[in-house]
């Protein structure tokens, strides 16, 4: 369409001596002839001093002399409607087609760090860290499809207050180190948090002090503290990796918070000396951010000299910039930390770190409570464990599909596919509602619906693997126009999403493609058609399979063998 836009602008210049006319195309509603429509004639009517309808007629008369690629008509007060021939669409798709179809090199030479899922050592992997993982993985895939080099890092929470809470809670529980599981650790953590809260409400701080003691011991590399930390870390890592594997995500690095505690404190000293940070009377250190419109300074060192979240993030940003020289440094973390990241990024600017920091934030996963209210997802025990969610998803898939032929691998692909896809059903900034009836449905806007469309295409292709690849010169592609148009949109979509990182647009696209495919099947005979049509249609199905697989793949969905 770009060529046609330019051509129309050219014609306007020739006919009316108007330079740089704006020519936009809008999609035309299904009940009106034509595929696209422009109001270019109406826009210039005043300047050209003629009635818009007459201008439209004059422009169209010229365009008709160019080629028969398009069919033009005039509607209303002077809209120019353009109908594209199926044949020209097929030619365009063929010309653009390659093994890399959909990918581009716009990010070539650029580096992005993408951080996810950044779970915490002290807690089992819960649904709270589902979105960082799925959004992070999609972000990585999408940037790579745009030619970026992507380095992924799991900035996992293995330092800071939780460690103290956890060790003390463990000691109070009376368990032994070799029997404790990640789930015990999770319970211990929750119980300790409650005890600390109760204590604080009574105005006491005995437990809180003990927690701080353990933190200090760990920082001083006390042997006992290190032993606990190491053991808990191994238990937690094993668990985290297990869940990530089920989700089909992984990262290149796992530089957790503890890795950055010491370097963070060194940096605090350095920036204090340079006058960029300020020390409070109680010894704590802050960085003022007023010049960035943020009147709450960021705390970078606690009064007792220990590192906190921002200390480690300071060192982490410093490390990434020095080691990896990223153009973009992307954090996939929930919306609750929005303000914190605004502070962190402002501090990065103040300190002169030359990188574009990006916070990919998202809303919570909600559920409908027993009394019908929408609320953050939880279970009677508190958080919902991701493993439990995945187990439940597999159970639902087994029941819903009632197909004894399904392999375990296929069930897992459908179950995780459904869950991941639900993460992209709306703009990531809105929370998502976990509605199992929709998410696992084979119809409607769902992952399984899109997967099924692909499985169905593959089945047709498998059964007709021997189709002849003929010269389609005589085929008109009239029934395939909508499908062709959608397939042609894919590269631009990938490019757009590579810039705005709005991965949900890919999910919408997959849904449209699957729907269009269903419409197509309804009205078109594929395998029973005459030879030329059959070959043409099957070759289009190959491209459908390719694009659908790639688009779903960007979101981390795989295609099951059967469904
Ligand atoms: N572990 C943190 C949490 O669960 C998220 C870490 C985000 N990344 C960062 N660099 N601060 O809340």
Coordinates of C-alpha atoms and ligand atoms in Angstrom, one line a residue:
X1 CA 0.0 0.0 0.0
X2 CA 3.0 2.3 0.5
X3 CA 3.5 2.5 -3.2
X4 CA -0.1 3.4 -3.9
X5 CA 0.0 6.1 -1.2
X6 CA 3.1 7.6 -2.8
X7 CA 1.5 7.3 -6.2
X8 CA -1.6 9.1 -5.1
X9 CA 0.4 11.9 -3.6
X10 CA 2.3 12.1 -6.9
X11 CA -1.0 12.3 -8.9
X12 CA -2.2 15.1 -6.6
X13 CA 0.9 17.0 -7.2
X14 CA 0.6 16.6 -11.0
X15 CA -3.0 17.5 -11.1
X16 CA -3.3 20.3 -8.5
X17 CA 0.3 21.3 -7.8
X18 CA -0.2 20.4 -4.1
X19 CA 3.0 19.1 -2.5
X20 CA 3.2 16.5 0.2
X21 CA -0.5 15.7 0.4
X22 CA -1.4 13.3 3.2
X23 CA -2.7 10.0 2.0
X24 CA -3.9 7.5 4.6
X25 CA -5.8 4.3 4.1
X26 CA -8.4 2.9 6.5
X27 CA -9.8 -0.6 6.3
X28 CA -13.3 -0.7 4.7
X29 CA -16.2 -2.3 6.6
X30 CA -17.0 -5.7 5.3
X31 CA -20.3 -4.7 3.7
X32 CA -18.8 -2.0 1.4
X33 CA -16.9 -2.9 -1.8
X34 CA -13.2 -2.4 -1.6
X35 CA -10.5 -3.3 0.9
X36 CA -9.1 0.2 1.8
X37 CA -10.4 3.7 1.6
X38 CA -8.7 7.1 1.6
X39 CA -10.1 10.6 2.2
X40 CA -7.2 12.2 0.4
X41 CA -9.5 13.9 -2.1
X42 CA -11.6 15.5 0.6
X43 CA -8.5 16.7 2.4
X44 CA -7.2 18.8 -0.5
X45 CA -10.6 20.0 -1.8
X46 CA -10.4 23.4 -0.3
X47 CA -6.8 24.0 -1.5
X48 CA -7.6 22.6 -5.0
X49 CA -10.8 24.7 -5.2
X50 CA -12.9 21.8 -6.5
X51 CA -15.6 19.5 -5.2
X52 CA -14.1 16.5 -3.5
X53 CA -16.0 14.0 -5.5
X54 CA -14.8 15.6 -8.7
X55 CA -11.2 15.4 -7.4
X56 CA -11.7 11.8 -6.5
X57 CA -12.9 11.1 -10.0
X58 CA -9.9 12.8 -11.6
X59 CA -7.4 11.0 -9.4
X60 CA -9.0 7.7 -10.0
X61 CA -9.0 8.2 -13.8
X62 CA -5.2 8.6 -13.6
X63 CA -4.7 5.7 -11.3
X64 CA -6.7 3.4 -13.6
X65 CA -4.1 4.0 -16.4
X66 CA -1.3 2.7 -14.1
X67 CA -2.1 -1.0 -13.8
X68 CA -4.9 -3.4 -13.0
X69 CA -3.5 -4.4 -9.6
X70 CA -6.2 -2.4 -8.0
X71 CA -9.9 -1.8 -8.6
X72 CA -11.0 1.7 -7.7
X73 CA -14.4 3.1 -6.9
X74 CA -15.7 6.3 -5.4
X75 CA -18.1 6.5 -2.5
X76 CA -19.9 9.1 -0.5
X77 CA -18.7 12.7 -0.7
X78 CA -15.4 11.7 -2.2
X79 CA -13.8 8.6 -0.6
X80 CA -11.6 6.6 -2.9
X81 CA -12.1 2.9 -2.3
X82 CA -9.5 0.5 -3.4
X83 CA -10.0 -3.1 -4.0
X84 CA -6.9 -5.2 -4.2
X85 CA -6.8 -8.2 -6.4
X86 CA -6.2 -11.6 -4.8
X87 CA -3.6 -12.3 -7.4
X88 CA -1.5 -9.3 -6.5
X89 CA -1.7 -10.1 -2.8
X90 CA -0.5 -13.7 -3.6
X91 CA 2.3 -12.3 -5.7
X92 CA 3.3 -9.9 -2.9
X93 CA 3.3 -12.6 -0.3
X94 CA 5.4 -14.8 -2.5
X95 CA 7.9 -12.1 -3.2
X96 CA 8.2 -11.3 0.6
X97 CA 8.4 -15.0 1.6
X98 CA 11.6 -16.5 3.1
X99 CA 12.6 -18.8 5.9
X100 CA 12.8 -15.7 8.0
X101 CA 9.4 -14.4 7.1
X102 CA 8.1 -12.1 9.8
X103 CA 11.6 -11.4 11.1
X104 CA 13.6 -8.2 10.3
X105 CA 16.9 -6.7 11.1
X106 CA 15.9 -3.4 12.5
X107 CA 17.6 -4.2 15.8
X108 CA 20.8 -5.4 14.2
X109 CA 23.9 -4.4 16.3
X110 CA 21.7 -3.5 19.3
X111 CA 21.8 -5.3 22.6
X112 CA 19.0 -5.7 25.1
X113 CA 19.2 -7.1 28.6
X114 CA 15.8 -8.7 29.5
X115 CA 15.3 -9.5 33.1
X116 CA 12.8 -12.1 34.2
X117 CA 11.3 -13.9 36.2
X118 CA 13.2 -12.7 39.3
X119 CA 11.5 -15.0 41.8
X120 CA 12.5 -15.0 45.4
X121 CA 14.6 -17.7 47.1
X122 CA 12.5 -17.7 50.3
X123 CA 9.2 -18.4 48.5
X124 CA 8.0 -21.2 46.2
X125 CA 7.3 -20.1 42.7
X126 CA 3.8 -18.6 42.9
X127 CA 1.4 -17.2 40.3
X128 CA 2.7 -13.8 41.3
X129 CA 5.8 -14.5 39.2
X130 CA 3.9 -16.0 36.2
X131 CA 3.6 -12.7 34.3
X132 CA 7.2 -11.7 34.7
X133 CA 8.2 -15.0 33.2
X134 CA 5.7 -15.1 30.3
X135 CA 6.1 -11.4 29.5
X136 CA 9.9 -11.6 29.8
X137 CA 10.1 -14.6 27.5
X138 CA 7.9 -13.0 24.9
X139 CA 9.9 -9.8 25.1
X140 CA 13.1 -11.7 24.4
X141 CA 11.6 -13.6 21.5
X142 CA 10.1 -10.5 20.0
X143 CA 13.3 -8.5 20.2
X144 CA 15.3 -11.4 18.7
X145 CA 12.8 -11.5 15.8
X146 CA 13.7 -7.9 15.2
X147 CA 17.4 -8.6 15.0
X148 CA 18.4 -7.6 18.6
X149 CA 21.0 -9.5 20.5
X150 CA 19.3 -10.4 23.8
X151 CA 20.9 -11.3 27.1
X152 CA 18.5 -12.7 29.7
X153 CA 19.1 -12.5 33.4
X154 CA 17.1 -13.9 36.3
X155 CA 17.7 -11.3 39.1
X156 CA 16.5 -13.5 41.8
X157 CA 15.9 -12.4 45.3
X158 CA 18.5 -14.2 47.4
X159 CA 19.5 -11.4 49.7
X160 CA 18.1 -8.8 51.9
X161 CA 15.6 -9.1 54.7
X162 CA 13.9 -12.3 53.6
X163 CA 17.0 -14.2 54.3
X164 CA 17.1 -13.1 57.9
X165 CA 13.3 -13.8 58.3
X166 CA 13.8 -17.2 56.8
X167 CA 16.8 -18.4 58.8
X168 CA 15.2 -17.3 62.1
X169 CA 11.9 -18.9 61.1
X170 CA 13.6 -22.1 60.1
X171 CA 15.5 -22.3 63.5
X172 CA 12.2 -21.7 65.4
X173 CA 10.4 -24.4 63.4
X174 CA 12.7 -27.1 64.8
X175 CA 13.1 -28.8 61.4
X176 CA 16.3 -30.2 60.2
X177 CA 18.2 -29.0 57.2
X178 CA 18.0 -32.2 55.2
X179 CA 14.2 -32.6 55.5
X180 CA 13.2 -29.0 54.7
X181 CA 11.5 -28.5 51.3
X182 CA 10.7 -25.4 49.3
X183 CA 7.1 -25.6 50.5
X184 CA 8.2 -25.7 54.2
X185 CA 10.3 -22.7 53.5
X186 CA 7.4 -20.9 52.0
X187 CA 5.2 -21.7 55.0
X188 CA 8.0 -20.7 57.4
X189 CA 8.3 -17.3 55.6
X190 CA 4.6 -16.6 55.7
X191 CA 4.4 -17.5 59.4
X192 CA 7.4 -15.4 60.3
X193 CA 6.0 -12.4 58.5
X194 CA 2.9 -12.7 60.5
X195 CA 4.8 -13.0 63.8
X196 CA 6.8 -9.9 62.9
X197 CA 3.7 -8.0 62.2
X198 CA 2.1 -9.0 65.5
X199 CA 5.3 -8.2 67.4
X200 CA 5.4 -4.7 65.8
X201 CA 1.8 -4.1 66.7
X202 CA 2.7 -4.8 70.3
X203 CA 5.5 -2.2 70.1
X204 CA 8.2 -4.9 70.5
X205 CA 11.2 -5.7 68.2
X206 CA 12.9 -8.7 69.6
X207 CA 12.3 -10.9 66.5
X208 CA 13.0 -8.0 64.2
X209 CA 16.4 -7.5 65.8
X210 CA 17.2 -11.2 65.5
X211 CA 16.4 -11.0 61.8
X212 CA 18.8 -8.1 61.4
X213 CA 21.5 -10.1 63.3
X214 CA 21.2 -12.9 60.8
X215 CA 21.5 -10.5 58.0
X216 CA 24.6 -9.0 59.4
X217 CA 26.1 -12.4 59.9
X218 CA 25.5 -13.4 56.3
X219 CA 27.1 -10.2 55.1
X220 CA 30.1 -10.9 57.4
X221 CA 30.3 -14.4 55.8
X222 CA 29.6 -16.1 59.1
X223 CA 30.0 -19.9 58.5
X224 CA 26.6 -20.9 60.0
X225 CA 24.7 -18.1 58.1
X226 CA 26.4 -19.0 54.9
X227 CA 25.5 -22.7 55.4
X228 CA 21.8 -21.9 55.8
X229 CA 21.9 -19.5 52.9
X230 CA 23.6 -22.0 50.6
X231 CA 21.3 -24.9 51.5
X232 CA 18.2 -22.8 51.1
X233 CA 19.5 -21.5 47.9
X234 CA 20.1 -24.9 46.4
X235 CA 16.6 -26.1 47.4
X236 CA 15.1 -23.0 46.0
X237 CA 17.1 -23.0 42.7
X238 CA 16.2 -26.6 42.0
X239 CA 12.5 -25.8 42.5
X240 CA 12.7 -22.6 40.4
X241 CA 14.4 -24.3 37.6
X242 CA 11.8 -27.1 37.6
X243 CA 9.0 -24.7 37.3
X244 CA 10.8 -22.6 34.6
X245 CA 11.3 -25.8 32.7
X246 CA 7.6 -26.6 32.8
X247 CA 6.9 -23.1 31.6
X248 CA 9.5 -23.5 28.8
X249 CA 11.5 -20.5 29.8
X250 CA 15.1 -20.1 30.8
X251 CA 17.7 -17.3 31.2
X252 CA 21.4 -17.0 30.2
X253 CA 22.4 -15.6 33.6
X254 CA 21.1 -15.7 37.2
X255 CA 22.9 -13.0 38.9
X256 CA 20.8 -12.7 42.1
X257 CA 20.7 -9.8 44.6
X258 CA 23.4 -11.3 46.8
X259 CA 25.9 -11.1 43.9
X260 CA 25.4 -7.4 44.0
X261 CA 25.4 -6.7 47.7
X262 CA 29.1 -6.0 48.1
X263 CA 29.7 -4.1 44.9
X264 CA 26.5 -2.1 45.7
X265 CA 28.0 -0.9 49.0
X266 CA 31.2 0.0 47.2
X267 CA 29.3 2.1 44.7
X268 CA 27.4 3.8 47.5
X269 CA 30.8 4.9 49.0
X270 CA 32.0 6.1 45.6
X271 CA 28.9 8.2 44.8
X272 CA 28.9 9.5 48.4
X273 CA 32.4 10.7 47.8
X274 CA 31.5 12.3 44.5
X275 CA 28.6 14.1 46.2
X276 CA 25.9 12.4 44.3
X277 CA 24.5 10.7 47.4
X278 CA 23.8 12.1 50.8
X279 CA 24.2 10.5 54.2
X280 CA 21.5 11.0 56.8
X281 CA 22.3 11.6 60.5
X282 CA 21.4 8.0 61.3
X283 CA 24.0 6.7 58.8
X284 CA 21.6 5.7 56.0
X285 CA 22.3 7.0 52.5
X286 CA 19.9 8.5 50.0
X287 CA 20.0 9.7 46.4
X288 CA 17.9 12.8 45.8
X289 CA 15.9 12.9 42.6
X290 CA 14.2 16.3 42.7
X291 CA 15.8 17.3 39.4
X292 CA 13.9 14.4 37.8
X293 CA 10.6 15.5 39.3
X294 CA 10.6 12.9 42.0
X295 CA 10.5 14.4 45.5
X296 CA 11.0 11.1 47.4
X297 CA 14.7 10.3 47.5
X298 CA 15.7 6.7 47.0
X299 CA 17.3 4.9 50.0
X300 CA 20.5 3.2 48.9
X301 CA 21.9 2.0 52.2
X302 CA 20.3 1.2 55.5
X303 CA 21.3 3.0 58.7
X304 CA 23.0 -0.1 60.0
X305 CA 25.1 -0.2 56.9
X306 CA 23.5 -3.2 55.2
X307 CA 22.5 -3.3 51.6
X308 CA 18.9 -3.2 50.5
X309 CA 17.0 -3.7 47.3
X310 CA 18.1 -0.5 45.7
X311 CA 21.8 -1.1 46.7
X312 CA 21.8 -4.3 44.8
X313 CA 19.9 -2.8 41.9
X314 CA 22.4 0.0 41.7
X315 CA 25.2 -2.5 41.3
X316 CA 23.2 -4.5 38.9
X317 CA 22.6 -1.6 36.6
X318 CA 26.3 -0.7 36.8
X319 CA 27.3 -4.3 36.0
X320 CA 25.0 -4.7 33.1
X321 CA 26.2 -1.4 31.5
X322 CA 29.9 -2.2 32.0
X323 CA 29.7 -5.9 31.0
X324 CA 27.1 -6.1 28.4
X325 CA 26.8 -2.5 27.0
X326 CA 23.0 -2.8 26.4
X327 CA 21.1 -0.2 24.4
X328 CA 18.0 -1.3 26.4
X329 CA 17.9 -2.6 29.9
X330 CA 14.5 -4.2 30.4
X331 CA 12.9 -5.2 33.7
X332 CA 9.8 -7.4 33.6
X333 CA 8.3 -6.8 37.0
X334 CA 4.7 -6.2 38.2
X335 CA 3.0 -2.8 38.5
X336 CA 3.5 -2.6 42.3
X337 CA 7.1 -1.6 41.7
X338 CA 6.4 1.1 39.2
X339 CA 7.4 4.0 41.5
X340 CA 10.5 2.1 42.7
X341 CA 11.7 1.7 39.1
X342 CA 10.9 5.3 38.3
X343 CA 13.3 6.2 41.2
X344 CA 15.9 3.6 40.1
X345 CA 15.9 4.9 36.5
X346 CA 16.1 8.5 37.6
X347 CA 19.1 7.6 39.8
X348 CA 20.6 5.8 36.8
X349 CA 20.3 9.1 34.8
X350 CA 21.7 11.2 37.6
X351 CA 24.7 8.8 37.8
X352 CA 25.3 9.0 34.1
X353 CA 24.6 5.4 33.1
X354 CA 24.2 5.4 29.4
X355 CA 21.3 3.0 28.7
X356 CA 17.6 3.2 28.1
X357 CA 16.0 1.6 31.1
X358 CA 12.6 0.1 30.5
X359 CA 10.1 -1.2 33.0
X360 CA 7.7 -3.7 31.4
X361 CA 5.0 -3.7 34.0
X362 CA 1.7 -5.5 34.2
X363 CA -1.3 -5.8 36.4
X364 CA -2.1 -8.7 38.7
X365 CA -3.7 -12.0 38.0
X366 CA -7.2 -11.8 39.4
X367 CA -9.9 -14.3 40.2
X368 CA -13.6 -14.1 41.0
X369 CA -14.0 -14.8 44.7
X370 CA -16.8 -17.0 46.1
X371 CA -19.0 -13.9 46.7
X372 CA -18.5 -12.9 43.1
X373 CA -16.0 -10.1 43.6
X374 CA -12.9 -9.6 41.5
X375 CA -9.8 -9.9 43.6
X376 CA -6.1 -10.8 43.3
X377 CA -5.7 -14.5 42.8
X378 CA -5.2 -16.4 46.1
X379 CA -6.0 -19.7 47.7
X380 CA -7.2 -20.6 51.1
X381 CA -3.5 -21.0 52.1
X382 CA -2.6 -17.6 50.7
X383 CA -0.6 -17.6 47.4
X384 CA -1.4 -20.0 44.6
X385 CA 1.7 -22.0 43.7
X386 CA 2.5 -22.0 40.1
X387 CA 3.0 -25.8 40.1
X388 CA -0.5 -26.2 41.5
X389 CA -1.8 -24.0 38.7
X390 CA 0.0 -26.0 36.1
X391 CA -1.2 -29.3 37.6
X392 CA -4.7 -28.0 37.6
X393 CA -4.4 -26.8 34.0
X394 CA -3.2 -30.3 32.9
X395 CA -6.1 -31.9 34.7
X396 CA -8.6 -29.5 33.0
X397 CA -7.1 -30.2 29.6
X398 CA -7.4 -34.0 30.2
X399 CA -11.0 -33.6 31.1
X400 CA -12.0 -31.0 28.5
X401 CA -10.4 -32.7 25.6
X402 CA -11.4 -36.2 26.5
X403 CA -9.0 -37.5 23.9
X404 CA -7.1 -40.6 25.1
X405 CA -4.7 -40.2 22.2
X406 CA -3.1 -37.1 23.7
X407 CA 0.5 -37.6 24.9
X408 CA 1.7 -36.1 28.1
X409 CA 3.8 -33.8 26.2
X410 CA 0.8 -32.5 24.2
X411 CA -1.2 -32.1 27.3
X412 CA 1.6 -30.0 28.8
X413 CA 1.8 -27.9 25.6
X414 CA -1.9 -27.2 25.7
X415 CA -2.0 -26.5 29.4
X416 CA 0.9 -24.1 29.5
X417 CA -0.1 -22.7 26.2
X418 CA -3.5 -21.8 27.6
X419 CA -2.0 -20.2 30.7
X420 CA 0.6 -18.3 28.8
X421 CA -1.8 -17.1 26.1
X422 CA -4.1 -15.7 28.8
X423 CA -1.3 -13.4 29.8
X424 CA -1.6 -11.7 26.4
X425 CA -5.4 -11.5 26.1
X426 CA -5.3 -7.8 27.0
X427 CA -2.9 -4.9 27.2
X428 CA -0.4 -6.1 29.8
X429 CA -1.1 -3.0 31.9
X430 CA -4.6 -4.2 32.8
X431 CA -4.8 -7.1 35.2
X432 CA -5.9 -10.4 33.8
X433 CA -8.8 -12.4 35.0
X434 CA -8.1 -16.1 35.5
X435 CA -11.2 -17.6 34.1
X436 CA -10.7 -21.3 33.4
X437 CA -13.8 -21.6 31.3
X438 CA -12.4 -19.2 28.8
X439 CA -8.7 -19.9 29.0
X440 CA -9.0 -23.6 28.3
X441 CA -11.8 -23.4 25.8
X442 CA -11.3 -24.7 22.3
X443 CA -13.4 -21.9 20.9
X444 CA -13.1 -18.2 21.4
X445 CA -10.1 -16.1 22.2
X446 CA -7.8 -18.7 23.8
X447 CA -4.5 -20.3 23.3
X448 CA -6.0 -23.8 22.6
X449 CA -8.2 -22.3 19.9
X450 CA -5.1 -20.9 18.1
X451 CA -3.1 -24.1 18.7
X452 CA -6.0 -26.1 17.3
X453 CA -6.2 -24.1 14.2
X454 CA -2.6 -24.9 13.5
X455 CA -3.0 -28.6 14.3
X456 CA -5.9 -28.7 11.9
X457 CA -3.9 -27.1 9.1
X458 CA -1.0 -29.5 9.7
X459 CA -3.4 -32.4 9.5
X460 CA -4.6 -31.3 6.1
X461 CA -1.1 -30.8 4.9
X462 CA 0.0 -34.2 6.2
X463 CA -2.9 -35.9 4.4
X464 CA -2.0 -34.2 1.1
X465 CA 1.7 -34.1 1.4
X466 CA 2.1 -35.0 -2.3
X467 CA 0.4 -31.9 -3.7
X468 CA 2.0 -30.5 -6.9
X469 CA 3.6 -27.1 -6.7
X470 CA 2.3 -25.7 -9.9
X471 CA 2.6 -22.3 -11.5
X472 CA -0.3 -20.4 -10.1
X473 CA -0.5 -17.8 -12.9
X474 CA -4.0 -18.9 -13.7
X475 CA -5.3 -18.9 -10.2
X476 CA -7.2 -15.8 -9.1
X477 CA -6.8 -16.2 -5.3
X478 CA -10.2 -14.5 -5.0
X479 CA -11.4 -16.6 -2.0
X480 CA -8.0 -16.3 -0.2
X481 CA -7.9 -12.5 -0.1
X482 CA -8.5 -12.0 3.6
X483 CA -6.1 -14.7 4.6
X484 CA -3.5 -13.3 2.3
X485 CA -4.0 -9.8 3.7
X486 CA -3.6 -11.1 7.2
X487 CA -0.4 -13.0 6.4
X488 CA 1.0 -9.9 4.7
X489 CA 0.5 -7.9 7.9
X490 CA 2.7 -10.2 10.0
X491 CA 6.1 -8.6 9.3
X492 CA 4.9 -5.1 10.1
X493 CA 3.3 -6.3 13.2
X494 CA 6.5 -7.9 14.5
X495 CA 8.3 -4.7 13.8
X496 CA 5.7 -2.6 15.6
X497 CA 5.7 -4.9 18.6
X498 CA 9.5 -4.9 18.6
X499 CA 9.2 -1.1 19.2
X500 CA 6.3 -0.8 21.5
X501 CA 6.7 -4.2 23.3
X502 CA 3.0 -4.7 23.3
X503 CA 3.0 -8.5 22.9
X504 CA -0.7 -8.8 23.3
X505 CA -1.1 -7.6 19.7
X506 CA 0.5 -10.8 18.6
X507 CA -2.1 -12.8 20.5
X508 CA -4.9 -10.8 18.9
X509 CA -3.3 -11.4 15.5
X510 CA -3.1 -15.2 16.2
X511 CA -6.8 -15.1 17.1
X512 CA -7.7 -13.2 13.9
X513 CA -5.7 -15.6 11.8
X514 CA -7.4 -18.6 13.4
X515 CA -10.8 -17.1 13.0
X516 CA -10.2 -16.2 9.4
X517 CA -9.0 -19.7 8.8
X518 CA -12.2 -21.1 10.1
X519 CA -14.3 -18.8 7.9
X520 CA -12.2 -20.0 5.0
X521 CA -12.7 -23.7 5.6
X522 CA -16.5 -23.0 5.8
X523 CA -16.7 -21.6 2.3
X524 CA -13.8 -23.2 0.5
X525 CA -13.1 -26.7 -0.6
X526 CA -9.4 -27.3 -0.2
X527 CA -8.7 -30.9 -1.0
X528 CA -11.7 -31.5 -3.3
X529 CA -11.0 -28.6 -5.6
X530 CA -9.5 -28.9 -9.1
X531 CA -5.8 -29.4 -9.3
X532 CA -4.7 -25.8 -9.6
X533 CA -6.9 -24.5 -6.9
X534 CA -6.1 -27.5 -4.6
X535 CA -2.3 -26.8 -5.0
X536 CA -2.7 -23.1 -4.5
X537 CA -4.8 -23.6 -1.4
X538 CA -2.5 -26.2 0.1
X539 CA 0.5 -24.0 -0.5
X540 CA -1.3 -21.2 1.3
X541 CA -2.0 -23.6 4.2
X542 CA 1.8 -24.2 4.4
X543 CA 2.3 -20.5 4.9
X544 CA -0.5 -20.3 7.4
X545 CA 1.1 -23.1 9.4
X546 CA 4.4 -21.3 9.3
X547 CA 3.1 -17.9 10.4
X548 CA 0.8 -19.2 13.1
X549 CA 3.6 -21.4 14.5
X550 CA 6.0 -18.4 14.5
X551 CA 3.5 -16.0 16.0
X552 CA 2.5 -18.3 18.8
X553 CA 6.1 -19.2 19.3
X554 CA 6.9 -15.5 20.0
X555 CA 4.5 -15.8 22.9
X556 CA 6.1 -19.0 24.0
X557 CA 3.4 -21.4 22.8
X558 CA 4.2 -24.7 21.1
X559 CA 2.0 -26.6 18.8
X560 CA 0.9 -30.0 20.0
X561 CA 1.0 -33.0 17.6
X562 CA -2.6 -33.8 18.3
X563 CA -5.5 -32.1 19.9
Ligands
LIG1 N1 12.5 -10.4 43.3 C1 11.7 -9.2 43.1 C2 10.3 -9.5 43.5 O1 9.8 -10.6 43.4 C3 11.7 -8.7 41.7 C4 13.0 -8.3 41.2 C5 12.9 -7.3 40.2 N2 14.1 -6.9 39.6 C6 15.0 -6.0 40.0 N3 16.1 -5.8 39.4 N4 14.7 -5.3 41.1 O2 9.6 -8.5 43.8

